[in-house]
CSV table of C-alpha atoms and ligand atoms in Angstrom, one decimal:
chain,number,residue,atom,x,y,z
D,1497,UNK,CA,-25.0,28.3,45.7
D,1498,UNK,CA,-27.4,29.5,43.1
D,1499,UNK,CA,-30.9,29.7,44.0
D,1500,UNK,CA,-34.0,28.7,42.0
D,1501,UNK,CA,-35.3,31.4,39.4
D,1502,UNK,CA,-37.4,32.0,36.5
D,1503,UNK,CA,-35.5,33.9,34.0
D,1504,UNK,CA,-37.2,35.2,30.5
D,1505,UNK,CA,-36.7,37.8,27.5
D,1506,UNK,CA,-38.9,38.1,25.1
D,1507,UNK,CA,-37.9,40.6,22.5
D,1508,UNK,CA,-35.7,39.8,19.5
D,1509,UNK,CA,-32.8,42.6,19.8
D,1510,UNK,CA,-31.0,43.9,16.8
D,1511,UNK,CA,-27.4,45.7,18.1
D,1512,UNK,CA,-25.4,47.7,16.4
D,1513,UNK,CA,-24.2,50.5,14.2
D,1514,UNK,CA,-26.4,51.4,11.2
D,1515,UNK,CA,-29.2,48.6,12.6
D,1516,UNK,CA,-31.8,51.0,11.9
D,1517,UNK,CA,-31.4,50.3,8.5
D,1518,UNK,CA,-32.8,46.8,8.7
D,1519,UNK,CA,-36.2,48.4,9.9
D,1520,UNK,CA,-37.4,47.6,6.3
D,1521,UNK,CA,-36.8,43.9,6.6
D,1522,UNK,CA,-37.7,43.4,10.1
D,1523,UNK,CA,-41.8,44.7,9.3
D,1524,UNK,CA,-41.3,42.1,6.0
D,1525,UNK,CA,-40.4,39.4,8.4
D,1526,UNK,CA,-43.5,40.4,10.6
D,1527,UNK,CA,-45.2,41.1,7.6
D,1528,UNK,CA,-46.3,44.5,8.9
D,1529,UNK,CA,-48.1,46.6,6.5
D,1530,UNK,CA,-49.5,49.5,8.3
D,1531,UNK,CA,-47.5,51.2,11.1
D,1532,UNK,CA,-47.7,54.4,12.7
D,1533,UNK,CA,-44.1,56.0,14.4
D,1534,UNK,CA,-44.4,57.4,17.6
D,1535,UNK,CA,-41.5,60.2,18.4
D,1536,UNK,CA,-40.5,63.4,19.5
D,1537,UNK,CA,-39.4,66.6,17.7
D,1538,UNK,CA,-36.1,65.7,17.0
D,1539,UNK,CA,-36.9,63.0,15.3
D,1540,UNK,CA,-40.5,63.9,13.6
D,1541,UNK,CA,-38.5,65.3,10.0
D,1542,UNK,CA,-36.6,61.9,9.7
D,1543,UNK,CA,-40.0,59.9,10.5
D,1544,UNK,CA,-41.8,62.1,7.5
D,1545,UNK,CA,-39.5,61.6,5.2
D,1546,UNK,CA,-39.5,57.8,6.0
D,1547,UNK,CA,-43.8,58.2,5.5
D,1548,UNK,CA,-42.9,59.3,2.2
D,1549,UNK,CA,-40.4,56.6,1.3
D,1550,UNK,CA,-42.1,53.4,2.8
D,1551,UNK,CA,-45.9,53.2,2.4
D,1552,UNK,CA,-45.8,50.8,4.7
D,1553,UNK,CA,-45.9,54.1,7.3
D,1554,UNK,CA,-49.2,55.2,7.4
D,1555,UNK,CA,-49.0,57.8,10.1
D,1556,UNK,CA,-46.3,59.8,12.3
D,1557,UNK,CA,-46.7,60.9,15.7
D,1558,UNK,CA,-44.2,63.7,16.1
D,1559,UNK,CA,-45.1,65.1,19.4
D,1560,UNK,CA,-44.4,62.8,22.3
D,1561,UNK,CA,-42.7,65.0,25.0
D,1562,UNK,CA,-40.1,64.6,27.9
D,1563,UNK,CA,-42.2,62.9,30.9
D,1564,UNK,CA,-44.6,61.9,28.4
D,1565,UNK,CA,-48.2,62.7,28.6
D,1566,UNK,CA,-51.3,60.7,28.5
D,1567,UNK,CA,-52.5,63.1,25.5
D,1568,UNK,CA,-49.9,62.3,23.3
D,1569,UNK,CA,-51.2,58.7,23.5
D,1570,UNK,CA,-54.3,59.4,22.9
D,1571,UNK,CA,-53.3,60.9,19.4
D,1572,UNK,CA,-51.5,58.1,18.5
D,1573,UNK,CA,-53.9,55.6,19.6
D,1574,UNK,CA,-56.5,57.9,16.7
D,1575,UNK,CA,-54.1,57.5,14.7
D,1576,UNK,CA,-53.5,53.9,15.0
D,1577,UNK,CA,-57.5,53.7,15.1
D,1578,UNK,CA,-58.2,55.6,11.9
D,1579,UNK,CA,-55.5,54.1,10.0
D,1580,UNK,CA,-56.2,50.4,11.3
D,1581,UNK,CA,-52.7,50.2,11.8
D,1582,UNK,CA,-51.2,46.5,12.6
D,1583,UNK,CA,-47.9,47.8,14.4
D,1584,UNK,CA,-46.3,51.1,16.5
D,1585,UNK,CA,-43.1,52.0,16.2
D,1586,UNK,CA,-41.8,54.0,18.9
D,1587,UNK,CA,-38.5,55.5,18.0
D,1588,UNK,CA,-36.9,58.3,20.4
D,1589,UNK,CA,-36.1,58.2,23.7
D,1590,UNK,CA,-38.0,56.0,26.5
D,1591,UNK,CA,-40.8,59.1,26.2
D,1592,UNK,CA,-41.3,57.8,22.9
D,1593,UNK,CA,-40.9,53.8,23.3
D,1594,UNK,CA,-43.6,54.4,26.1
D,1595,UNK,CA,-46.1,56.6,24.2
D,1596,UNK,CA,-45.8,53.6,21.6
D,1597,UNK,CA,-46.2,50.8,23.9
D,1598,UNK,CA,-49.6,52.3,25.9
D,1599,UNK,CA,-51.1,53.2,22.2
D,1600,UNK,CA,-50.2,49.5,20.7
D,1601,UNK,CA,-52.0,48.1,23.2
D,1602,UNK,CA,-55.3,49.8,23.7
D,1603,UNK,CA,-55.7,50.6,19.8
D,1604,UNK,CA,-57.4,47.5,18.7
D,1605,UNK,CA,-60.3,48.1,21.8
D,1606,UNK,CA,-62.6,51.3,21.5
D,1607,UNK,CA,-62.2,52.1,25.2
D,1608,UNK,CA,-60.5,55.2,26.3
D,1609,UNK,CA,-57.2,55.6,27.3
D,1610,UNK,CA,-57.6,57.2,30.4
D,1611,UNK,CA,-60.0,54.4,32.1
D,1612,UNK,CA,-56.9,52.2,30.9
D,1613,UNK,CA,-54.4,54.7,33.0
D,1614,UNK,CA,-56.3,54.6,35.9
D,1615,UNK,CA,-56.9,50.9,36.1
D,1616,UNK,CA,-60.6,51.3,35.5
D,1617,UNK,CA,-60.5,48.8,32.9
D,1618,UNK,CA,-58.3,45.9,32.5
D,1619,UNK,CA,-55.5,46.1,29.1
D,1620,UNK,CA,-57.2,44.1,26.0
D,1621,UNK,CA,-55.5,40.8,25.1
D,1622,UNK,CA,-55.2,41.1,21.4
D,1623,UNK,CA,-52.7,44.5,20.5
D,1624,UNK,CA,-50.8,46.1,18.1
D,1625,UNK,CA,-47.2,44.8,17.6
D,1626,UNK,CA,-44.6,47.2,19.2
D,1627,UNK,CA,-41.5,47.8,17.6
D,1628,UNK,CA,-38.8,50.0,19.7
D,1629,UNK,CA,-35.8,51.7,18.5
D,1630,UNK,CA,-34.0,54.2,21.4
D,1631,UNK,CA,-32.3,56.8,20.5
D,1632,UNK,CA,-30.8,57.9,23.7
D,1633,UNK,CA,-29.4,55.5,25.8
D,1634,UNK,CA,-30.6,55.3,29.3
D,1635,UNK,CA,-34.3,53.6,29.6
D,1636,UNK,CA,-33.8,50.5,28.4
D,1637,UNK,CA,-37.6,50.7,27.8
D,1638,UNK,CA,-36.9,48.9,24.5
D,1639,UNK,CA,-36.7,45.5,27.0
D,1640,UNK,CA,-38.9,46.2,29.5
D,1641,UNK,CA,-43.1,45.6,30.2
D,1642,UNK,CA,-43.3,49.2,31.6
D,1643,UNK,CA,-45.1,51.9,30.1
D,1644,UNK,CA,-44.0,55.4,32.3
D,1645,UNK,CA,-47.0,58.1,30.9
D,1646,UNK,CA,-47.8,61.2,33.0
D,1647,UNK,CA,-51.4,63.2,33.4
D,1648,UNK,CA,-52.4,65.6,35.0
D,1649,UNK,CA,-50.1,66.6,38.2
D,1650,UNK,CA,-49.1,62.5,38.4
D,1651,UNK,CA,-46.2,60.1,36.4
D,1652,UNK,CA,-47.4,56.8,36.7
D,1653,UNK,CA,-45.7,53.7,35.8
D,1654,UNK,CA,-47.6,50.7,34.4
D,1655,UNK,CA,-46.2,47.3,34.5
D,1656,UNK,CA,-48.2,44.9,32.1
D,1657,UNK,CA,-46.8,42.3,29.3
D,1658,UNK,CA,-49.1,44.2,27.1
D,1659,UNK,CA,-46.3,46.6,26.8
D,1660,UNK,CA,-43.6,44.6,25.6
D,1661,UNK,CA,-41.9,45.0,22.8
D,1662,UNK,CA,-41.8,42.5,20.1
D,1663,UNK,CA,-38.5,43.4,18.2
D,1664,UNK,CA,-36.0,46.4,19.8
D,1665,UNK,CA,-33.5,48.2,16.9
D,1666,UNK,CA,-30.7,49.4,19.1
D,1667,UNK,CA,-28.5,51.5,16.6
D,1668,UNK,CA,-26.0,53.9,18.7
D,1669,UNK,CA,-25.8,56.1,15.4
D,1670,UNK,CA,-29.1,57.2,16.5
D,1671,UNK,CA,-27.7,58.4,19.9
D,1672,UNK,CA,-24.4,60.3,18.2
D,1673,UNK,CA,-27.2,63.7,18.5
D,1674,UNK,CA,-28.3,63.4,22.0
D,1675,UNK,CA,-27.2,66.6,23.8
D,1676,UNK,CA,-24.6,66.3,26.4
D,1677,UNK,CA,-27.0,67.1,29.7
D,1678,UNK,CA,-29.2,64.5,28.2
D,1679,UNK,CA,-26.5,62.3,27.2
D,1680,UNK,CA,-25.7,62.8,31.3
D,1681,UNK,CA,-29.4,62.4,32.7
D,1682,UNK,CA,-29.7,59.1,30.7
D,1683,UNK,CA,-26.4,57.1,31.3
D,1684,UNK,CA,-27.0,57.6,35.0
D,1685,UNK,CA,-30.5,56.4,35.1
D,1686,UNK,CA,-29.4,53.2,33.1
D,1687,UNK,CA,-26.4,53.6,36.0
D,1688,UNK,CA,-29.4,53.3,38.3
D,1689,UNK,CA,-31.2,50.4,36.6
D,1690,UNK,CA,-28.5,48.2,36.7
D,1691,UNK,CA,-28.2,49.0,40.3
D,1692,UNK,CA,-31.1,49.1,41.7
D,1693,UNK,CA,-32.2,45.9,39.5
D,1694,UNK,CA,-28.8,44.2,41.4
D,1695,UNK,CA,-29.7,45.1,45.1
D,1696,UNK,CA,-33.5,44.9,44.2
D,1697,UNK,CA,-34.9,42.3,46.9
D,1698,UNK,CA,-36.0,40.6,43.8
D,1699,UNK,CA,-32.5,40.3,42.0
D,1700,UNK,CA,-31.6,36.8,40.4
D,1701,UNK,CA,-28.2,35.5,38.5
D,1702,UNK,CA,-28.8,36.3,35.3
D,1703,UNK,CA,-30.1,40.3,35.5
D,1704,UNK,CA,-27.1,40.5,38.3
D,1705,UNK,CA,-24.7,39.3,35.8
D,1706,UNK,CA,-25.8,42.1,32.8
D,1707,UNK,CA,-26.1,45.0,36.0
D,1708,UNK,CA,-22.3,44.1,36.9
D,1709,UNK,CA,-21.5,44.8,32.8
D,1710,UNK,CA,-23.6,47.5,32.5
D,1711,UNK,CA,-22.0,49.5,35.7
D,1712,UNK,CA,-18.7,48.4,34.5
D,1713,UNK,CA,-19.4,49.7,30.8
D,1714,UNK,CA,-20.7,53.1,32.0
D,1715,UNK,CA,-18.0,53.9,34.3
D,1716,UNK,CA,-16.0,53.4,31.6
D,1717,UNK,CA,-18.1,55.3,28.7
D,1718,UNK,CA,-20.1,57.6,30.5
D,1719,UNK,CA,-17.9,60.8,30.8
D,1720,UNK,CA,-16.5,60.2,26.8
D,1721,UNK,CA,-20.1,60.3,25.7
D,1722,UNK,CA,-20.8,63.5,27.3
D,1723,UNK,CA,-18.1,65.3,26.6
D,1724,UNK,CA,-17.4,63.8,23.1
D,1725,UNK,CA,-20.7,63.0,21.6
D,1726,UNK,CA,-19.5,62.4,18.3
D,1727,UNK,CA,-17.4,59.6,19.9
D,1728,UNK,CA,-19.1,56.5,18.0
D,1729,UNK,CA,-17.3,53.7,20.1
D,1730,UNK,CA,-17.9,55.5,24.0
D,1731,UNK,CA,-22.0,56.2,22.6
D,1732,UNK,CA,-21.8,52.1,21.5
D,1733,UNK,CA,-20.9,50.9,24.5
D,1734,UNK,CA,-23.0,53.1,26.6
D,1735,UNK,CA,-25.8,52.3,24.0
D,1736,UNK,CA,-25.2,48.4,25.1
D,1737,UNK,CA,-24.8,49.3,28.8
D,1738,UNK,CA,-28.5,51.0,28.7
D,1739,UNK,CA,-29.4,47.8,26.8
D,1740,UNK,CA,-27.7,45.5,29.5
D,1741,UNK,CA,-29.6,48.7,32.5
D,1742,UNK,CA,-32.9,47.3,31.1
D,1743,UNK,CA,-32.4,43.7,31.1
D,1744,UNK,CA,-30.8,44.2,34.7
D,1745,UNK,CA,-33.9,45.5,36.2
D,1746,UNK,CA,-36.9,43.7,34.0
D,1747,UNK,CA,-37.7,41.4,36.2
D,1748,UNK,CA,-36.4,41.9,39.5
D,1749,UNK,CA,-37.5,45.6,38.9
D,1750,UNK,CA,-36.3,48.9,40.8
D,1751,UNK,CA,-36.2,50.1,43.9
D,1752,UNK,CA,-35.7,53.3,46.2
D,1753,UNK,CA,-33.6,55.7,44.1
D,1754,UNK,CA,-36.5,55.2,41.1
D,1755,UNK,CA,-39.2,55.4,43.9
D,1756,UNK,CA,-37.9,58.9,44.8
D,1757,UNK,CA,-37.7,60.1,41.2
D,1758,UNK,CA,-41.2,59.8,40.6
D,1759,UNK,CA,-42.1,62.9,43.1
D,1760,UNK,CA,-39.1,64.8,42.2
D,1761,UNK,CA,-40.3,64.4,38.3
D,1762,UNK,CA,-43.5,65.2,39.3
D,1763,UNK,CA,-43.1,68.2,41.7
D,1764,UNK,CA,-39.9,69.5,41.1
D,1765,UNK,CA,-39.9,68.6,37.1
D,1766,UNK,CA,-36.3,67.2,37.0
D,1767,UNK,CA,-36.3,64.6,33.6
D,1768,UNK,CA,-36.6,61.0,34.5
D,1769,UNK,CA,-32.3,60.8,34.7
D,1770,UNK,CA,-31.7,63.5,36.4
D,1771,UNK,CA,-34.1,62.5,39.1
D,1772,UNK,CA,-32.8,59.2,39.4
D,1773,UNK,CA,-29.1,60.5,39.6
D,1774,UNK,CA,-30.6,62.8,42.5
D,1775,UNK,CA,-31.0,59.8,44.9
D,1776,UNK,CA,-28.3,57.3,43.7
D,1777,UNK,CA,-25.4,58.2,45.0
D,1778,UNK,CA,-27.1,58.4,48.2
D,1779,UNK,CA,-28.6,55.0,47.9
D,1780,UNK,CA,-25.3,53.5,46.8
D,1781,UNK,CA,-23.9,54.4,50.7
D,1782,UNK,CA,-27.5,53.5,52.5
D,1783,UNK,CA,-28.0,49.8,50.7
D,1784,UNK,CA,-24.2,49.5,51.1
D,1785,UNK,CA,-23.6,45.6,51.4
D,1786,UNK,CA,-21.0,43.0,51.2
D,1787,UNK,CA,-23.1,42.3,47.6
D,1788,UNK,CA,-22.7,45.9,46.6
D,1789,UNK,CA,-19.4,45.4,47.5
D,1790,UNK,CA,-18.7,42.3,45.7
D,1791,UNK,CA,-20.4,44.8,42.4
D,1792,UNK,CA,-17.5,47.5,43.2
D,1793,UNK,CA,-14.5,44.8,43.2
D,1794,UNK,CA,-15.8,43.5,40.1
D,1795,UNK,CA,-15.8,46.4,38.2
D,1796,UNK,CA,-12.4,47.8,39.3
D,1797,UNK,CA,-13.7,50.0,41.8
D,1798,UNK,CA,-12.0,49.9,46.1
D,1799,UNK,CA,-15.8,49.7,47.1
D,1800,UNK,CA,-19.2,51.6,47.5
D,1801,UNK,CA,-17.8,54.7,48.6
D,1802,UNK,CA,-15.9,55.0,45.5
D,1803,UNK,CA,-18.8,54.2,43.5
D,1804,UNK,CA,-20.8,56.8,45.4
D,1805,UNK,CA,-17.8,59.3,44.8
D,1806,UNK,CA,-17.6,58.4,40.9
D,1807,UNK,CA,-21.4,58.8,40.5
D,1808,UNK,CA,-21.8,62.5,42.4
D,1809,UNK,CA,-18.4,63.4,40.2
D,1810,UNK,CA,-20.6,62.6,36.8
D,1811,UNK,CA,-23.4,64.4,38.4
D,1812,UNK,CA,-20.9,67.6,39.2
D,1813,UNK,CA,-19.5,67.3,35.8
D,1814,UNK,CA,-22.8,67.7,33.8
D,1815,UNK,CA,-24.3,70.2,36.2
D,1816,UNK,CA,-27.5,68.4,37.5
D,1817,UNK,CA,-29.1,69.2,40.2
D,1818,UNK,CA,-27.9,67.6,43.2
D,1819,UNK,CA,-28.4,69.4,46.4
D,1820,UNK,CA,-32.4,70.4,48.0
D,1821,UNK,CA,-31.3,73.9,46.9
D,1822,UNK,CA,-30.9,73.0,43.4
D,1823,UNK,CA,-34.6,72.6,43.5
D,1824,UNK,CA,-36.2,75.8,44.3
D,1825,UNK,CA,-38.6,76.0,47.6
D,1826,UNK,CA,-38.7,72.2,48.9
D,1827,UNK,CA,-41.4,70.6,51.0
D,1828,UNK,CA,-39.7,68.3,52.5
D,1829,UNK,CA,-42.3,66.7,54.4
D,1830,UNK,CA,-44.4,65.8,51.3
D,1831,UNK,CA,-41.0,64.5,49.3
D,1832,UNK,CA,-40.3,62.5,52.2
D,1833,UNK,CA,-44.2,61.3,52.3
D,1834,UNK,CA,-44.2,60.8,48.8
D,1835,UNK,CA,-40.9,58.8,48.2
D,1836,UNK,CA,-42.0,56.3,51.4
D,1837,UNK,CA,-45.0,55.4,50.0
D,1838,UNK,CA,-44.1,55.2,46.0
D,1839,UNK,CA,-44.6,51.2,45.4
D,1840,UNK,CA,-40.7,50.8,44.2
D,1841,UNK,CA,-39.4,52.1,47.7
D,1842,UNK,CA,-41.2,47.9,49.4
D,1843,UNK,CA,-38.5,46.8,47.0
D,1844,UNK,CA,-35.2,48.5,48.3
D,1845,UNK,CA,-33.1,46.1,50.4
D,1846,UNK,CA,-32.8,48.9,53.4
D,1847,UNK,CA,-36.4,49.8,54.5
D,1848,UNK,CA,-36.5,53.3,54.1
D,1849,UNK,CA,-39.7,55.2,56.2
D,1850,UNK,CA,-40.4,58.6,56.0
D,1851,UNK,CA,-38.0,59.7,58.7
D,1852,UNK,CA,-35.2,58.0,57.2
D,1853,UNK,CA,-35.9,59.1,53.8
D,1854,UNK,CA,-36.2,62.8,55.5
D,1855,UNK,CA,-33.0,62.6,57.2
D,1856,UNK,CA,-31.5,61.3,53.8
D,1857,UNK,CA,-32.9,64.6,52.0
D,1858,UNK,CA,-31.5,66.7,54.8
D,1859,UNK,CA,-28.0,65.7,54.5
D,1860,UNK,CA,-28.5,66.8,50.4
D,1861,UNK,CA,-29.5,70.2,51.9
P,1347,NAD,P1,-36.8,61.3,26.6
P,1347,NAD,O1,-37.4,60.2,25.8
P,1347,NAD,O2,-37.8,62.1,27.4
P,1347,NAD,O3,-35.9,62.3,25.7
P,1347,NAD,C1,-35.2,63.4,26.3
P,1347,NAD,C2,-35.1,64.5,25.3
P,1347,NAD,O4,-34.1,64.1,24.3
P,1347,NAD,C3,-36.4,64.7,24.5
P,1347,NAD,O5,-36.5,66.1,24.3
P,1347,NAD,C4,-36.1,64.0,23.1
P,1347,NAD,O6,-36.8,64.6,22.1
P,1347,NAD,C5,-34.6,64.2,23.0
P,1347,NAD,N1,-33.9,63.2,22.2
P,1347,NAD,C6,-34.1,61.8,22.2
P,1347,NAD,N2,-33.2,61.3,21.4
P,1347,NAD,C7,-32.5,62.2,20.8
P,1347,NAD,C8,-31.5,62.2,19.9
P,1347,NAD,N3,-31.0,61.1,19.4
P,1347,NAD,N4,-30.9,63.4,19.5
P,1347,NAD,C9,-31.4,64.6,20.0
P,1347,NAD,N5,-32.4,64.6,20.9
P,1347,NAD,C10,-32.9,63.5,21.3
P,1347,NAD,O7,-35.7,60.8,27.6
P,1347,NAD,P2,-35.4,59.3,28.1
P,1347,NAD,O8,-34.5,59.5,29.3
P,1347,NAD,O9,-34.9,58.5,27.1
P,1347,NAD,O10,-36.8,58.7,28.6
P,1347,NAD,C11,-37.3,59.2,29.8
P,1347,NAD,C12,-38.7,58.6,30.0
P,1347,NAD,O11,-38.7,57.1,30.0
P,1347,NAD,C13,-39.3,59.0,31.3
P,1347,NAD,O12,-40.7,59.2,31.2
P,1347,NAD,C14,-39.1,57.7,32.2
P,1347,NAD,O13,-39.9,57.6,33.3
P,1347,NAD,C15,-39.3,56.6,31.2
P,1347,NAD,N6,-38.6,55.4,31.5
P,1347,NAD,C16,-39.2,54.2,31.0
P,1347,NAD,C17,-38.7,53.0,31.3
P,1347,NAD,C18,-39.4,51.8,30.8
P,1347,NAD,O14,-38.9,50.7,31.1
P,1347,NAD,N7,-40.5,51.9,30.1
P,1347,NAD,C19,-37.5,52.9,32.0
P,1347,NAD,C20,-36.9,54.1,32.4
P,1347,NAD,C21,-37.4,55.3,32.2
């Protein structure tokens, strides 16, 4: 029997290939006049050009970087400031969708951003609007309230409706030049939103419904995509399956394997997918359930320990690092401290303490 829920999604998504294209007529139906882009280097030229084109762009950040920092917000919140800029658009990967998201909404105060990062002061009600566009396919940030920014030696996540998105442009074209390691890192961490947002103690119909799709999807996609990147069907459907990854975990949000990739991010400097994938397959056997298993049949699969299998072959295939070895000189008693007392880890359906977690690193030795 279903039980009671509260379901909600509040961004207008535009799917599909050559989307991008309809950016022009999405900030006329918003009737955006002044925006600033928020990416990274790879996509810093094309965002330049498009300055010169449209002077509806007033400004380009094009220096947002992998585990994205609190400085690069900074500059695009001046940016946004000097300009008086009515809109962000973060195009790039989540790095980039987050950098946007943190700037839209402290750009219309005059505080600073860092008394905003460490709680000091609560987010303004009035911001900027936030348009997203991904360009890998993995965060599903372009769905989500959660702004991931990094200072200092810490990666913190922020979970606020300031931070979502008004309109998301999902256009896979945009993925076709993701590299294959990051093509990798970021279809498993959508692998692990979809899973962790379906055996979240929070999970509800709808998101379990889209998590069930979006495993099934990248089983099916995942491995074309890295080793064919100039497949434009297999980077569609994994495009929709990190789509679907966000949705799944938006509201009942993630859990363990997401807890434990904050310190491995942090300390060991593995990118936000390959940290995820570090845990998951381990996860998949520890929160092993007849729910999890109910997942497996639906998507084709004899049960969790296939899915566990398929996931650590992905993982082998692309080369991430898997094993405590892979990481260089481990302390396992602060990774084990840190992972049990990350927020996500209250939400995993197996309560996982420090010893557990340890023994659970030990047998990736
Ligand atoms: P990323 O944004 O860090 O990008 C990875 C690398 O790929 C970067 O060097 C980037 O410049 C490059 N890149 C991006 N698109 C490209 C393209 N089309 N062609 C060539 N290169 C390209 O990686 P990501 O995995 O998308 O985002 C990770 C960040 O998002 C982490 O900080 C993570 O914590 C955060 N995150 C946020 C949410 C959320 O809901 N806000 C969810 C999950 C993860």
């Amino acid at each position: 029997m279903a039980h009671d829920f509260i379901y909600s999604q509040p961004v207008k998504i535009y799917f599909g290939k050559g989307k991008f294209a309809k950016l022009g007529e999405v900030l006329k139906e918003l009737g955006l006049e002044r925006c600033v882009i928020a990416c990274g280097r790879h996509f810093a030229p094309t965002a330049k050009e498009m300055q010169g084109n449209d002077s509806r762009i007033v400004a380009v950040f094009g220096g947002v970087e992998q585990n994205p920092q609190l400085s690069g917000v900074i500059e695009t919140t001046r940016l946004a400031r000097e300009t008086g800029a009515d809109a962000i658009i973060g195009i790039g990967g989540g790095s980039a969708i987050d950098t946007a998201k943190f700037a839209a909404a402290i750009a219309l105060s005059d505080g600073e951003a860092i008394d905003y990062y460490h709680g000091e002061k609560p987010f303004p009600a009035e911001r900027l609007t936030i348009i997203a566009v991904p360009t890998t396919a993995g965060t599903g940030s372009e769905v989500t309230q959660v702004s991931v920014i990094s200072h200092e030696t810490e990666k913190k996540t922020i979970n606020n409706p300031v931070f979502m998105p008004k309109v998301a442009i999902v256009d896979p074209v945009l993925s076709s030049t993701v590299p294959p390691r990051t093509t990798m890192n970021t279809g498993l961490d959508a692998m692990a939103h979809a899973l962790e947002g379906y055996w979240s103690k929070n999970h509800q119909p709808i998101s379990d419904l889209m998590a069930v799709e979006a495993v099934r999807t990248i089983l099916e996609n995942l491995e074309t995509a890295y080793t064919d990147g100039s497949n434009l069907e297999a980077r569609s459907n994994m495009a929709y399956a990190s789509l679907l990854g966000g949705l799944s975990f938006a509201l009942p949000k993630t859990a363990g394997c997401h807890a434990c990739s904050y310190p491995l991010s942090e300390d060991y400097h593995l990118p936000h997918g390959e940290a995820c994938a570090f845990t998951l397959d381990s996860f998949v056997r520890i929160n092993a359930d007849e729910r999890l298993e109910l997942l497996c049949r639906r998507v084709g699969l004899t049960g969790t320990e296939e899915l566990a299998q398929r996931i650590a072959a992905l993982k082998k295939l692309a080369g991430l690092r898997s094993r405590l070895g892979d990481l260089g000189e481990v302390n396992l008693d602060k990774l084990a401290h840190d992972c049990a007392v990350h927020g996500l880890m209250n939400n995993n359906p197996v309560q996982m303490d420090e010893a557990a977690l340890r023994a659970m690193f030990e047998k990736l030795a």
